[in-house]
């Protein structure tokens, strides 16, 4: 099944995520808000060549049980230029879409119940600030068939896989190692216990995708020669080469904010943006009113880069692209798409200490206002990256 019309998806995603952003960073609106955009409209020098962001097709695979209840959401991301392999990212179905706006807490499970497949796609796009190209909501038999190319899959379960009623759950698989077929993997991904939380089964969900990742090895399916037009093609392209898997982080909400009987958790927005800006930059949505950033760092500094992403989001900026293979250099360099953006980008400089240089970029990346190349003077400083900046800092209006 193909994705719903792009305009509708993007409008819905921007509306919902913008609402969340306003609640989360309302103080930061004073910092890098509307002034930047107003000044930005006439700032760019159109004579410069613009490089496009490499296209990374994104698919959403959701699973439902025999009662049509949502059990998993997994994002598959292809590599650019048709290269085989990609990423498998599990999303907790308890993740809250509304962020407490007007006191509302709506997990993805409810988004599917209320809106079906299209409602789920819109909710996932809003939650992750990500455009979904193709999607499929799979019943157990469909899910098993989709996973057959990588079977058998060795999975190490951290806890027993339980299914059924809360009083007498059935043990599908005991904790420990098991070698499973595609249909058996589907059994695990659709197994739930009535009244239990997503957190109780999350370790087993992650373990399945870790096992799939290992089973893929160097590749298990033929490479797709053309741009994918179905979710199945996106999945098979990931299965065609070296992949990586991980689950997104969600944290419990205070009991006072959770309606009785509802399983809902707070997705770590920084973690989600960091992950998808790394593997799917072409599909990231700029939903905040500030500038759009690409963040670069050499390998081995993920924690510091994630802190930078957190700080930029806190300052109401957008992080479109994260590259973890950047140059090794002492100074942090801030490159601007146009020198007229200097004042608006100035706020970011306070994040990186004294060894910071700002310059106009010799090339432009489509949709990117600022490129930050993090230097080792910041990355190796144990005192840096610990405290978010004050939102009361102001920029100069020319």
PDB file of C-alpha atoms in Angstrom, residues 60 69-75 90-98 105-116 119-128 198 248 262-265 267:
ATOM      1  CA  UNK A  60       6.546   2.143   7.988  1.00  0.00           C
ATOM      2  CA  UNK A  69      -4.994  -4.216  17.657  1.00  0.00           C
ATOM      3  CA  UNK A  70      -1.736  -2.405  16.911  1.00  0.00           C
ATOM      4  CA  UNK A  71       1.257  -4.281  18.326  1.00  0.00           C
ATOM      5  CA  UNK A  72       4.364  -2.793  16.687  1.00  0.00           C
ATOM      6  CA  UNK A  73       5.525   0.093  14.515  1.00  0.00           C
ATOM      7  CA  UNK A  74       8.872  -0.264  12.754  1.00  0.00           C
ATOM      8  CA  UNK A  75      10.533   2.204  10.389  1.00  0.00           C
ATOM      9  CA  UNK A  90      11.412   0.251  16.292  1.00  0.00           C
ATOM     10  CA  UNK A  91       8.947   2.816  17.662  1.00  0.00           C
ATOM     11  CA  UNK A  92       7.053   2.111  20.910  1.00  0.00           C
ATOM     12  CA  UNK A  93       3.321   1.896  20.190  1.00  0.00           C
ATOM     13  CA  UNK A  94       2.702   3.512  23.571  1.00  0.00           C
ATOM     14  CA  UNK A  95       4.427   6.733  22.415  1.00  0.00           C
ATOM     15  CA  UNK A  96       2.284   9.817  23.047  1.00  0.00           C
ATOM     16  CA  UNK A  97       1.388  11.770  19.910  1.00  0.00           C
ATOM     17  CA  UNK A  98      -0.116  14.855  21.591  1.00  0.00           C
ATOM     18  CA  UNK A 105      -2.286  11.836  26.000  1.00  0.00           C
ATOM     19  CA  UNK A 106      -2.829   9.757  22.856  1.00  0.00           C
ATOM     20  CA  UNK A 107      -0.644   6.697  22.220  1.00  0.00           C
ATOM     21  CA  UNK A 108      -0.092   5.334  18.725  1.00  0.00           C
ATOM     22  CA  UNK A 109      -2.384   2.421  19.556  1.00  0.00           C
ATOM     23  CA  UNK A 110      -5.306   4.835  19.893  1.00  0.00           C
ATOM     24  CA  UNK A 111      -4.309   6.682  16.721  1.00  0.00           C
ATOM     25  CA  UNK A 112      -4.683   3.405  14.817  1.00  0.00           C
ATOM     26  CA  UNK A 113      -7.950   2.474  16.525  1.00  0.00           C
ATOM     27  CA  UNK A 114      -9.455   5.874  15.723  1.00  0.00           C
ATOM     28  CA  UNK A 115      -8.016   6.520  12.266  1.00  0.00           C
ATOM     29  CA  UNK A 116      -6.940   3.196  10.810  1.00  0.00           C
ATOM     30  CA  UNK A 119      -4.499   7.870  10.877  1.00  0.00           C
ATOM     31  CA  UNK A 120      -1.515   5.879  12.116  1.00  0.00           C
ATOM     32  CA  UNK A 121       0.717   7.174   9.310  1.00  0.00           C
ATOM     33  CA  UNK A 122      -0.237  10.760  10.141  1.00  0.00           C
ATOM     34  CA  UNK A 123       0.411  10.176  13.840  1.00  0.00           C
ATOM     35  CA  UNK A 124       3.820   8.571  13.211  1.00  0.00           C
ATOM     36  CA  UNK A 125       4.852  11.370  10.856  1.00  0.00           C
ATOM     37  CA  UNK A 126       3.809  13.945  13.439  1.00  0.00           C
ATOM     38  CA  UNK A 127       5.531  12.131  16.286  1.00  0.00           C
ATOM     39  CA  UNK A 128       8.839  11.684  14.434  1.00  0.00           C
ATOM     40  CA  UNK A 198       4.433  -1.764  26.173  1.00  0.00           C
ATOM     41  CA  UNK A 248      13.712   4.581  20.082  1.00  0.00           C
ATOM     42  CA  UNK A 262      -4.120   4.008  29.461  1.00  0.00           C
ATOM     43  CA  UNK A 263      -0.665   2.776  28.407  1.00  0.00           C
ATOM     44  CA  UNK A 264       1.161   5.881  27.187  1.00  0.00           C
ATOM     45  CA  UNK A 265       4.786   7.046  27.420  1.00  0.00           C
ATOM     46  CA  UNK A 267       9.059   9.551  23.354  1.00  0.00           C
TER      47      UNK A 267
END
